[in-house]
Coordinates of C-alpha atoms in Angstrom, one line a residue:
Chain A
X1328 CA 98.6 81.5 100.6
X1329 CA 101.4 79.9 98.5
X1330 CA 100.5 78.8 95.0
X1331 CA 100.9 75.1 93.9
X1332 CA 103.8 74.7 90.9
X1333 CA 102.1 75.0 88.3
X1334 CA 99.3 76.9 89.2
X1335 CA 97.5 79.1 86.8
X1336 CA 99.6 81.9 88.3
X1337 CA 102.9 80.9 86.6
X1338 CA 102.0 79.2 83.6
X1339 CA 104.8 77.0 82.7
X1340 CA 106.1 78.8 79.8
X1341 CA 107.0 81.8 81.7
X1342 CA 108.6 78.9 84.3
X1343 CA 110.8 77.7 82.0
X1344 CA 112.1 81.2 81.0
X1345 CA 112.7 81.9 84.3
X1346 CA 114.5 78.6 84.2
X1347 CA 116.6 79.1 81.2
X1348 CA 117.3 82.7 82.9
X1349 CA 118.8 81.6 86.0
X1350 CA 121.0 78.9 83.7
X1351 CA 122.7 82.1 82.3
X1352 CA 122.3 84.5 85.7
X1353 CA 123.7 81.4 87.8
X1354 CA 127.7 81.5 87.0
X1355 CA 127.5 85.3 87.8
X1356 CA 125.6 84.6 91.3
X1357 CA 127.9 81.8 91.9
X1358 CA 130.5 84.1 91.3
X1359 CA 129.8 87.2 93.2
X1360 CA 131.7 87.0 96.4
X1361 CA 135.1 86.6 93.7
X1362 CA 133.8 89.1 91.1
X1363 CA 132.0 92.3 93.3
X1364 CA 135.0 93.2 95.3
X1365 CA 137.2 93.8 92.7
X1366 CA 134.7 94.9 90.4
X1367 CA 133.3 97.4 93.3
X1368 CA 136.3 98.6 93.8
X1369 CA 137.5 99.6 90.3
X1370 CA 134.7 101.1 89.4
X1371 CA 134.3 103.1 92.7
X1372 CA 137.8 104.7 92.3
X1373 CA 136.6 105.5 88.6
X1374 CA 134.0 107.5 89.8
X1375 CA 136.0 109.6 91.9
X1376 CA 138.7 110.1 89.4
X1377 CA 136.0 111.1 87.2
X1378 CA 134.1 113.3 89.6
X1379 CA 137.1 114.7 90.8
X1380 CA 139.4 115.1 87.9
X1381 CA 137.7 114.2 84.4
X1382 CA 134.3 116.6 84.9
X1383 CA 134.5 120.3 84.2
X1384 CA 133.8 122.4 86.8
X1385 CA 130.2 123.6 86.5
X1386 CA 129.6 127.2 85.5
X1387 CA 127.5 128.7 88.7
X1388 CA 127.7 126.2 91.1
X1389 CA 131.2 125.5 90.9
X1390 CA 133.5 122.4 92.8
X1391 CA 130.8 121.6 95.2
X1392 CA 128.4 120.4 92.5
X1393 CA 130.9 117.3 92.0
X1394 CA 128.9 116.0 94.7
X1395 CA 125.8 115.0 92.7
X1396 CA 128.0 112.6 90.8
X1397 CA 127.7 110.4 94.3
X1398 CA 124.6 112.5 95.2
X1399 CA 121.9 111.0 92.3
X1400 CA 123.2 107.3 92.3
X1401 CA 122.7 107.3 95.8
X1402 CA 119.1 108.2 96.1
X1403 CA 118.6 105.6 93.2
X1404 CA 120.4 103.0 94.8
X1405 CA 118.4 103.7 98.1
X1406 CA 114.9 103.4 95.8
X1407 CA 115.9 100.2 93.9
X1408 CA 116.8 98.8 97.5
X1409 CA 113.8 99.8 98.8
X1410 CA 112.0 98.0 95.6
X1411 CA 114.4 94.5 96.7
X1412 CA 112.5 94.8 100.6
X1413 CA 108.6 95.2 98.5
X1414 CA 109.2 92.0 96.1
X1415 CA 111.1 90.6 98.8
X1416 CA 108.3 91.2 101.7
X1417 CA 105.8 89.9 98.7
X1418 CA 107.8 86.7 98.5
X1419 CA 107.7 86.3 102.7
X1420 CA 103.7 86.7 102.7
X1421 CA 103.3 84.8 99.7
X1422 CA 105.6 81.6 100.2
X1423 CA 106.1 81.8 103.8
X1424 CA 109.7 81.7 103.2
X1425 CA 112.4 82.8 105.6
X1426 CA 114.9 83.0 103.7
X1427 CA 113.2 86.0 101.8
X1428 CA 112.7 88.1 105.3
X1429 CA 116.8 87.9 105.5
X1430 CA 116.9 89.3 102.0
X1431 CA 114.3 92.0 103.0
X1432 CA 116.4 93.2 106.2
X1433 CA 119.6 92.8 104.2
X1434 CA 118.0 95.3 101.8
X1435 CA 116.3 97.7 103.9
X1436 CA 119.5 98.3 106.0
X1437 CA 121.3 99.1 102.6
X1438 CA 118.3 101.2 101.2
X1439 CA 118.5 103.4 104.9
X1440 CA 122.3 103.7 104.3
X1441 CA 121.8 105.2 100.8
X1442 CA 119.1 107.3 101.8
X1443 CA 121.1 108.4 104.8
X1444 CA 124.4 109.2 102.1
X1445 CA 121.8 111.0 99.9
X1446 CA 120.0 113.2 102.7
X1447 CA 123.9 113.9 104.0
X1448 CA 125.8 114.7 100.1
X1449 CA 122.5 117.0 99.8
X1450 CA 122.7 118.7 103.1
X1451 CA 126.6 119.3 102.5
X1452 CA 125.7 120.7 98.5
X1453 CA 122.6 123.0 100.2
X1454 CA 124.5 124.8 102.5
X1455 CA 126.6 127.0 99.7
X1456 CA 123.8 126.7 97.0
X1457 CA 120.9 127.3 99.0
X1458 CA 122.1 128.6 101.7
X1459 CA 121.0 126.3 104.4
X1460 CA 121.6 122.7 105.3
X1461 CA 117.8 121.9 105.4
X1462 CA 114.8 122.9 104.1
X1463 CA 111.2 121.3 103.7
X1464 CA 111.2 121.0 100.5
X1465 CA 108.9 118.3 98.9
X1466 CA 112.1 116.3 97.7
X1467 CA 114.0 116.7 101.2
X1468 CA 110.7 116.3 103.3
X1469 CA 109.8 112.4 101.4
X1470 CA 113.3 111.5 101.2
X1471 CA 113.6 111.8 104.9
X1472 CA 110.0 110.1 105.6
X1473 CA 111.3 106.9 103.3
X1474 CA 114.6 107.4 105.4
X1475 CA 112.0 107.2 109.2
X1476 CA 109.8 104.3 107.7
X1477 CA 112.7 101.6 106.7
X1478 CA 113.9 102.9 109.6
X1479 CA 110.9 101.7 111.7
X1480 CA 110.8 98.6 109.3
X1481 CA 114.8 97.6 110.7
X1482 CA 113.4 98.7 114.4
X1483 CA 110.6 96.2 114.7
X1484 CA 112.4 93.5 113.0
X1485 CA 115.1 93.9 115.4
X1486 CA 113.2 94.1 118.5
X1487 CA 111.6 90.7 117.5
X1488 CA 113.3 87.7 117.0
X1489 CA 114.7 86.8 113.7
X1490 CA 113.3 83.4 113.5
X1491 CA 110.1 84.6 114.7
X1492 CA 107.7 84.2 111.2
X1493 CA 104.9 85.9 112.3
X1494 CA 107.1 89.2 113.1
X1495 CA 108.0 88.8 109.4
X1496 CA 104.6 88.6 108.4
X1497 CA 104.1 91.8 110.0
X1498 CA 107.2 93.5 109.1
X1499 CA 106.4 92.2 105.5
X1500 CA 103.2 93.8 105.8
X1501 CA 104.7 97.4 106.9
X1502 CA 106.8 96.5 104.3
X1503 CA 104.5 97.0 101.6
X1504 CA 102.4 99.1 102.7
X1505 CA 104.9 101.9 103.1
X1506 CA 106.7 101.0 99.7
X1507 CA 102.7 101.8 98.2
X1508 CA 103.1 105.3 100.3
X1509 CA 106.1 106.8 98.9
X1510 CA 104.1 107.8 95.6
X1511 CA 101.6 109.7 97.9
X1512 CA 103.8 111.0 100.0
X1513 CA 105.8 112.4 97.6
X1514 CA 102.3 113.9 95.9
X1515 CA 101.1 114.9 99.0
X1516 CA 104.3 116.7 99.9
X1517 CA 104.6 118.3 96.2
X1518 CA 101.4 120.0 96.4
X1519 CA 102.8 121.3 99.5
X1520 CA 105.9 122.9 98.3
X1521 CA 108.8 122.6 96.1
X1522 CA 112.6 123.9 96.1
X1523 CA 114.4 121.0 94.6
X1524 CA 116.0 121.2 91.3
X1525 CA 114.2 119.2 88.4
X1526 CA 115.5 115.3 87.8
X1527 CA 117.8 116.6 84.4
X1528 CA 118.9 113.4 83.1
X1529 CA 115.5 111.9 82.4
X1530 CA 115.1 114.8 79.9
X1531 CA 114.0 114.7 76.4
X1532 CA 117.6 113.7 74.0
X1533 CA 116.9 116.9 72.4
X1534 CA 117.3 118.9 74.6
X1535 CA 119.6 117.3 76.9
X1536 CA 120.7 119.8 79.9
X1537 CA 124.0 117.7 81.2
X1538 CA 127.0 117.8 78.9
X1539 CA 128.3 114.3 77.7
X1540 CA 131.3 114.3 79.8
X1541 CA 128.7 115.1 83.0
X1542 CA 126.6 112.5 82.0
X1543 CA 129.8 110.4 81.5
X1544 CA 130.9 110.5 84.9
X1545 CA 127.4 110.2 86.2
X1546 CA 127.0 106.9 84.3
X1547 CA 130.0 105.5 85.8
X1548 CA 129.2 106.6 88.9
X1549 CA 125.6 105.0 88.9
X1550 CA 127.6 101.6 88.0
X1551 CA 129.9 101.7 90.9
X1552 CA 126.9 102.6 93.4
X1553 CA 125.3 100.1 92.0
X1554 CA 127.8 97.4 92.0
X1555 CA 128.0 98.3 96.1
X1556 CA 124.7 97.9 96.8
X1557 CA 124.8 94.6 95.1
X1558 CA 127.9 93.3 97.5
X1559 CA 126.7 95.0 100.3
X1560 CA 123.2 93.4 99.7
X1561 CA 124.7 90.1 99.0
X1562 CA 127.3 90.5 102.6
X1563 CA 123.9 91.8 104.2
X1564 CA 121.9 88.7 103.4
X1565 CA 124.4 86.3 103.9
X1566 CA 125.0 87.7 107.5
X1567 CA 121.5 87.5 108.1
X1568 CA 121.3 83.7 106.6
X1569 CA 124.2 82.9 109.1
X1570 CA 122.7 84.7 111.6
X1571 CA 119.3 82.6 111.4
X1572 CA 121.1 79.4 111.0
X1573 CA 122.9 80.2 114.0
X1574 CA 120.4 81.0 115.9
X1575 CA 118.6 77.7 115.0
X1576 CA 121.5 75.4 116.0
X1577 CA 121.1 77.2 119.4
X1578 CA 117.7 76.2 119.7
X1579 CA 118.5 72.5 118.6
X1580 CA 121.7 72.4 121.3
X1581 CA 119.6 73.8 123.6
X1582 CA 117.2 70.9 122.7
X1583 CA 119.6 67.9 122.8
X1584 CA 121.1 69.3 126.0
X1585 CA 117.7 69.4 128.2
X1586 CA 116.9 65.9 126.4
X1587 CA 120.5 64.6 127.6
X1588 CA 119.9 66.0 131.4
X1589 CA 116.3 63.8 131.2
X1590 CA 118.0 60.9 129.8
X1591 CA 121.2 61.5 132.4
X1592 CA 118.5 61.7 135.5
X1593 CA 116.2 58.5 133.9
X1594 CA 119.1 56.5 134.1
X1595 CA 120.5 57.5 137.8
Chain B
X887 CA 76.6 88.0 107.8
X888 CA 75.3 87.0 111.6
X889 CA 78.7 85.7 112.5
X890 CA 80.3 89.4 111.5
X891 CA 77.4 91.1 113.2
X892 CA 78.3 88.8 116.6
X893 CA 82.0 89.9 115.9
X894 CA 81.1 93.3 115.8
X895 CA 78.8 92.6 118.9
X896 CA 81.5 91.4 120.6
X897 CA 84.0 94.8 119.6
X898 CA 80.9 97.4 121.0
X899 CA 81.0 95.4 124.1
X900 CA 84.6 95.5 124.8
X901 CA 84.6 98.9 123.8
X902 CA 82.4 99.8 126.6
X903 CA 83.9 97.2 129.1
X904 CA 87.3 98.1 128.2
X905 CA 86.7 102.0 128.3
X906 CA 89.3 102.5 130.5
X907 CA 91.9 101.7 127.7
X908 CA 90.6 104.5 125.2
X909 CA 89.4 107.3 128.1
X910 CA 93.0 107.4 128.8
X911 CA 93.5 108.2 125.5
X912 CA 91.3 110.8 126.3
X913 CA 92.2 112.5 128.9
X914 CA 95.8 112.5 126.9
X915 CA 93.9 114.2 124.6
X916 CA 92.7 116.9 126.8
X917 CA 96.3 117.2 128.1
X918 CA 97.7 117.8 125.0
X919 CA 95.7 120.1 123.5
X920 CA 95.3 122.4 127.2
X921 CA 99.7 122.1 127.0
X922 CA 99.8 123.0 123.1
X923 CA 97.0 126.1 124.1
X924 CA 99.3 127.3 127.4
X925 CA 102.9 127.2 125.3
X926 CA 101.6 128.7 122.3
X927 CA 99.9 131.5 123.8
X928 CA 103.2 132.3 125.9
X929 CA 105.0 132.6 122.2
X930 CA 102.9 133.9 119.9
X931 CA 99.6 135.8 120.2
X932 CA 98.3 134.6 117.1
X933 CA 97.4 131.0 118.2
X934 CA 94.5 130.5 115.7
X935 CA 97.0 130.1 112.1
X936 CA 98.4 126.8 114.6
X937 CA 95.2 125.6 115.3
X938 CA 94.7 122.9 112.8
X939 CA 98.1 121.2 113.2
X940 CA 97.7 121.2 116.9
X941 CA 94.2 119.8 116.4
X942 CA 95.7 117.0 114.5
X943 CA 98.9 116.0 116.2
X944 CA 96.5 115.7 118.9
X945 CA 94.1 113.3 116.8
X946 CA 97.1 110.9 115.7
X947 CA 98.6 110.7 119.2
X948 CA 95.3 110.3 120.7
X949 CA 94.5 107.5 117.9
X950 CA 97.6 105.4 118.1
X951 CA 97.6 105.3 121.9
X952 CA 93.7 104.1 121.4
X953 CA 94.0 101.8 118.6
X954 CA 97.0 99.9 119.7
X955 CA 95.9 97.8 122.0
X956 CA 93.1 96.8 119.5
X957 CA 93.7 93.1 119.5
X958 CA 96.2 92.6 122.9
X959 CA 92.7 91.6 125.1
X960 CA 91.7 88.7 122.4
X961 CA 95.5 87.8 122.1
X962 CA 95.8 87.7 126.0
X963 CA 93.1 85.5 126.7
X964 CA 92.8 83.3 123.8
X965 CA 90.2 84.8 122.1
X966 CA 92.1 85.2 118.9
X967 CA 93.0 81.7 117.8
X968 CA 89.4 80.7 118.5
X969 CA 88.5 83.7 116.0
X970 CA 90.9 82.2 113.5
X971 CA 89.4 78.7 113.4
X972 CA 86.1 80.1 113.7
X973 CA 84.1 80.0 110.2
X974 CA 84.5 84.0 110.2
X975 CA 86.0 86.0 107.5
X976 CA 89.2 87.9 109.0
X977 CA 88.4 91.3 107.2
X978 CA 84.9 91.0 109.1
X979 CA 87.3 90.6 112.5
X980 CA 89.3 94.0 111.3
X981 CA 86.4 95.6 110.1
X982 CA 84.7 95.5 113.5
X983 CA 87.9 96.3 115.3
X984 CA 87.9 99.4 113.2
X985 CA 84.2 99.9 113.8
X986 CA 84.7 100.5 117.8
X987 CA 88.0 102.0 117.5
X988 CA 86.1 105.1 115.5
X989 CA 83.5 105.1 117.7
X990 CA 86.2 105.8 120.6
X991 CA 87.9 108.2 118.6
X992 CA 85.2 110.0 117.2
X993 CA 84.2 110.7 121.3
X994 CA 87.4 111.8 122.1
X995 CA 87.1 113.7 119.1
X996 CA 84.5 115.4 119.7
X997 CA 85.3 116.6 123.1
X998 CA 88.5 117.6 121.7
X999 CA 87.4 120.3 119.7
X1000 CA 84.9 121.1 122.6
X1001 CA 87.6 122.2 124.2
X1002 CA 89.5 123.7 121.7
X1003 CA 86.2 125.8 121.0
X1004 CA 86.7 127.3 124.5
X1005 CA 90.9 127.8 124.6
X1006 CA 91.3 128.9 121.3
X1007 CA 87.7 130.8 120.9
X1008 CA 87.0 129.8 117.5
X1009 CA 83.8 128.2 116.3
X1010 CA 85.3 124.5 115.6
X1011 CA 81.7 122.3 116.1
X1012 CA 80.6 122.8 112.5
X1013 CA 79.3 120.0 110.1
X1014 CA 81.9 121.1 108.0
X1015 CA 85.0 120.4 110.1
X1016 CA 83.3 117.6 111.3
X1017 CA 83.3 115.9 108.2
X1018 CA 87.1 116.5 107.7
X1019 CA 87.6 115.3 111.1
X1020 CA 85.3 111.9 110.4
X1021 CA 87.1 111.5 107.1
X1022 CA 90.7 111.9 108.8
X1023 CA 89.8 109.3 111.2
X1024 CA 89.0 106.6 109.2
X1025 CA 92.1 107.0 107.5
X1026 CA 94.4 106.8 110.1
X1027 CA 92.3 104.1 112.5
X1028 CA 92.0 101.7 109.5
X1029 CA 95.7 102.1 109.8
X1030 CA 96.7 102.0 113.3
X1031 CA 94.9 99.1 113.9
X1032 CA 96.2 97.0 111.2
X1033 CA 99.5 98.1 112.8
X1034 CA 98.7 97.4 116.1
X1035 CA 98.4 93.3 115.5
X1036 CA 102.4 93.4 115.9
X1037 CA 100.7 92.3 119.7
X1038 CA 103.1 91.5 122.2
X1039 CA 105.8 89.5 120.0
X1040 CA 107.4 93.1 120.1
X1041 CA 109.7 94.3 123.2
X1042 CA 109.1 97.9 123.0
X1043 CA 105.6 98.3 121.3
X1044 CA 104.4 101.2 122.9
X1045 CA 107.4 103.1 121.4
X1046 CA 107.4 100.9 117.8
X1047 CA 103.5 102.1 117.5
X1048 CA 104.3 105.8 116.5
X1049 CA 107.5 105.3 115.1
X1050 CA 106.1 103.1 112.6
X1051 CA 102.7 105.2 111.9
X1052 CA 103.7 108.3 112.0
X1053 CA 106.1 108.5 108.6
X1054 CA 103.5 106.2 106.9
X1055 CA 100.7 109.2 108.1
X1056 CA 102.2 112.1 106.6
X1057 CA 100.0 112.5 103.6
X1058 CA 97.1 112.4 106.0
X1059 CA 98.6 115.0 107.7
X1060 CA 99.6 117.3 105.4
X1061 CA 96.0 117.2 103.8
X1062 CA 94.0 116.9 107.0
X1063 CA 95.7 120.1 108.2
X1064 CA 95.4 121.8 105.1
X1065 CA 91.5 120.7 104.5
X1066 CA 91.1 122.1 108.2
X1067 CA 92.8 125.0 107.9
X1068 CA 90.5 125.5 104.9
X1069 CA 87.4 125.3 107.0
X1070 CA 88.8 128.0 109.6
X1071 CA 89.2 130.6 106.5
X1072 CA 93.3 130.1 106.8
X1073 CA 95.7 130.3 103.4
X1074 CA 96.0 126.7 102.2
X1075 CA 98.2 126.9 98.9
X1076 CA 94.7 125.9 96.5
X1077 CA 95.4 122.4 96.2
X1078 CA 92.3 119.7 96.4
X1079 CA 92.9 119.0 99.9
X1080 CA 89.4 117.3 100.7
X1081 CA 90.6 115.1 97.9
X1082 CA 94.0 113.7 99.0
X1083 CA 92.6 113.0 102.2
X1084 CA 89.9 111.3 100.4
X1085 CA 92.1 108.8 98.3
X1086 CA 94.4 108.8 101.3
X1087 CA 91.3 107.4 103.5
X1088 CA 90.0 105.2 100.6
X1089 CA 93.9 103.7 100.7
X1090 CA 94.2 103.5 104.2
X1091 CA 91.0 101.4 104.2
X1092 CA 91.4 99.1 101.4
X1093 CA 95.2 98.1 101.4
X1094 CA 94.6 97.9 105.6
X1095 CA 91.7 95.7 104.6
X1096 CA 93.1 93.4 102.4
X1097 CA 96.8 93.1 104.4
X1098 CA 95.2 92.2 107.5
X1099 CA 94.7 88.4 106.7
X1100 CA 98.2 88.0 105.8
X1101 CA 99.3 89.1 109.3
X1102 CA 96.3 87.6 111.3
X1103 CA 97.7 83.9 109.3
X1104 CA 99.2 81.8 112.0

């Protein structure tokens, strides 16, 4: 399955921009475990100042539409997450590599606490807007199916060993296959009703529906979310890595010991 | 082509040695669908409007419980890694797995809505609902079977099986139900039902298809 260096796949141009990319990306990953906490962290308390203080208090909905400032960077930090686990399950079935399964794990389990947030900061926002904490609206209804299928993604990889590379595979596999779903679902489930307010950021510039110190605060806040899925991601895979490596020493003590207790007996 | 055709040979015959595996699945069937008829009818009197989801919660539980032992007897007794150094292709191996798993289902579907028929007293053996029943079908075997290789590397796979198909089903749900309820003359909301479950089945098929290699690979 992997592809030869060189192989008409990556031609070497694009190898050598990738190259000179990771030259300039490199500092800033070496950096990351000095520069994300504090960076996190400021940013985070912006975007409650903001939410909480700096934007105006919308017209109809009132205080409790503050929450969408943590509401909407959620549920994008949950899908880009969710896109880390489908390159990264690629990469597993593709190079055979291991260390790309920790990354994958390490992403899903922050993509289901996103979507978890996002389900939970909607539920709280329905109840006085819509009147009721759930409803199966197309929105709702294939957020919570991403929310059960990473969730069965972290359940078999946890029931199987972490070393074990052909439960990657397969988790790889499922992987993909339900990152490919999520467009149908969410077709299938729009056909089969809608309640949800439309996206209004994406809108035309025209005719832009949130005011610029909304959008402001919604910026910032999309920054700070994103900033903790990156350290969290980054804590998650290193735990993982340690975790594996651990779990490898094991094996090789475990090894050296029944090898010792042979040698031990040979010699009395 | 004569190596695929011996593979497939080999599925039909452990279908019908193995029957005891997918009768089960069967009779589960028949349980679920006699349990769903007796609680309904004690809440509502209007049974026939839940008819189609009933029908197809049935189907899907029936299916995974069928399908997810596709490949445990070639695992068990070795079977499998002489498949994978034999010069076979792999998608002929989950092709015929598929093969005899719809051939099971398709029984146990059948009877199903024989039954059904009877508890419910509405004319459900028509070519009509059985063609959105046949369609279903291959759209969600093609998929529990490529999900039932996780094998017995798993602790817990008779609980992982569902919990794992299930969300990834929903589309197939939704319009299977829909497309059904169609056929019984029930309100379906006008959208091309037939058609999602179409492109849902032609999905199902191909991606299972093409990802099964990559976890048969040792």
């Amino acid at each position: 399955m992997s592809a030869a260096p060189g192989s008409p796949l990556q031609p070497g141009g694009a190898r050598r921009a990738a190259a000179g990319l990771w030259a300039l990306v490199r500092p800033v990953y070496d950096a990351r475990w000095t520069l994300l906490p504090p960076l996190t962290g400021a940013a985070m308390l912006a975007m409650l100042v903001g939410a909480v203080v700096v934007a105006p208090r919308e017209a109809i909905e009132g205080e409790v539409q503050r929450i969408f400032y943590i509401h909407v960077p959620s549920a994008i930090a949950a899908y880009l997450a969710f896109f880390v686990v489908f390159v990264a399950s690629i990469l597993v079935l593709w190079r055979g590599d291991m260390r790309f399964d920790a990354v994958a794990r390490a992403a899903a389990t922050v993509g289901v606490l996103f979507t978890a947030l996002t389900l939970a900061t909607g539920a709280i926002w329905g109840k006085p807007i819509w009147g009721t904490w759930w409803a199966w609206d197309a929105r709702l209804t294939s957020t919570l199916v991403l929310l059960l299928i990473y969730s069965g993604y972290l359940l078999a990889r946890s029931l199987s060993d972490s070393t074990d590379v052909r439960a990657a595979r397969y988790a790889a596999v499922f992987a993909i296959i339900g990152f490919v779903d999520i467009p149908i679902i969410n077709m299938s489930v729009r056909w089969w009703r809608t309640l949800h307010p439309d996206p209004i950021v994406t809108t035309l510039p025209g005719n832009q529906a949130l005011p610029d110190s909304m959008l402001l605060v919604l910026m910032i806040g999309m920054a700070a979310v994103t900033l903790l899925t990156l350290w969290l991601l980054s804590l998650r895979a290193e735990t993982e890595r340690i975790g594996v490596e651990a779990e490898e020493l094991r094996a090789q003590v475990d090894r050296l010991e029944a090898d010792g207790t042979r040698a031990g007996r040979g010699v009395a | 082509m004569s190596a695929a055709a011996a593979v497939l040979g080999k599925d039909l015959r452990l279908l019908w040695r193995q029957r005891a595996g997918w009768l089960s699945a069967a009779v589960f069937a028949a349980i679920s669908v006699l349990t769903y008829s007796f609680a309904l009818d004690l809440a509502t009197g209007e049974v026939r409007p839940l008819l189609p989801g009933v029908l197809w919660v049935t189907f899907l539980f029936a299916g995974i419980i069928a399908s997810g032992r596709s490949f445990a007897a070639e695992v068990e007794q070795g079977t499998f890694d002489a498949l994978m150094v034999a010069p076979v292709s792999r998608t002929a191996l989950y092709v015929a797995k598929v093969v005899s798993n719809l051939l099971a289902l398709l029984l146990i579907e059948l009877a199903v809505l024989l039954l059904a028929t009877i508890l419910f007293n509405t004319a459900l053996l028509t070519p009509e609902l059985i063609a959105i029943m046949a369609l279903g079908t291959v759209g969600y075997v093609s998929l529990t079977t490529l999900l039932s290789t996780l094998g017995s590397r798993v602790r817990s796979r008779e609980v992982l099986m569902p919990v794992l198909a299930l969300p990834l089903l929903v589309p197939l749900l939704i319009a299977a139900v829909r497309a059904t309820g169609g056929a019984l003359d029930l309100p379906t909301g006008g959208s091309p039902w037939l058609l999602l479950l179409a492109a849902f089945t032609v999905w199902s098929a191909v991606g299972s298809a093409l990802l099964f290699p990559m976890v048969a690979e040792q």
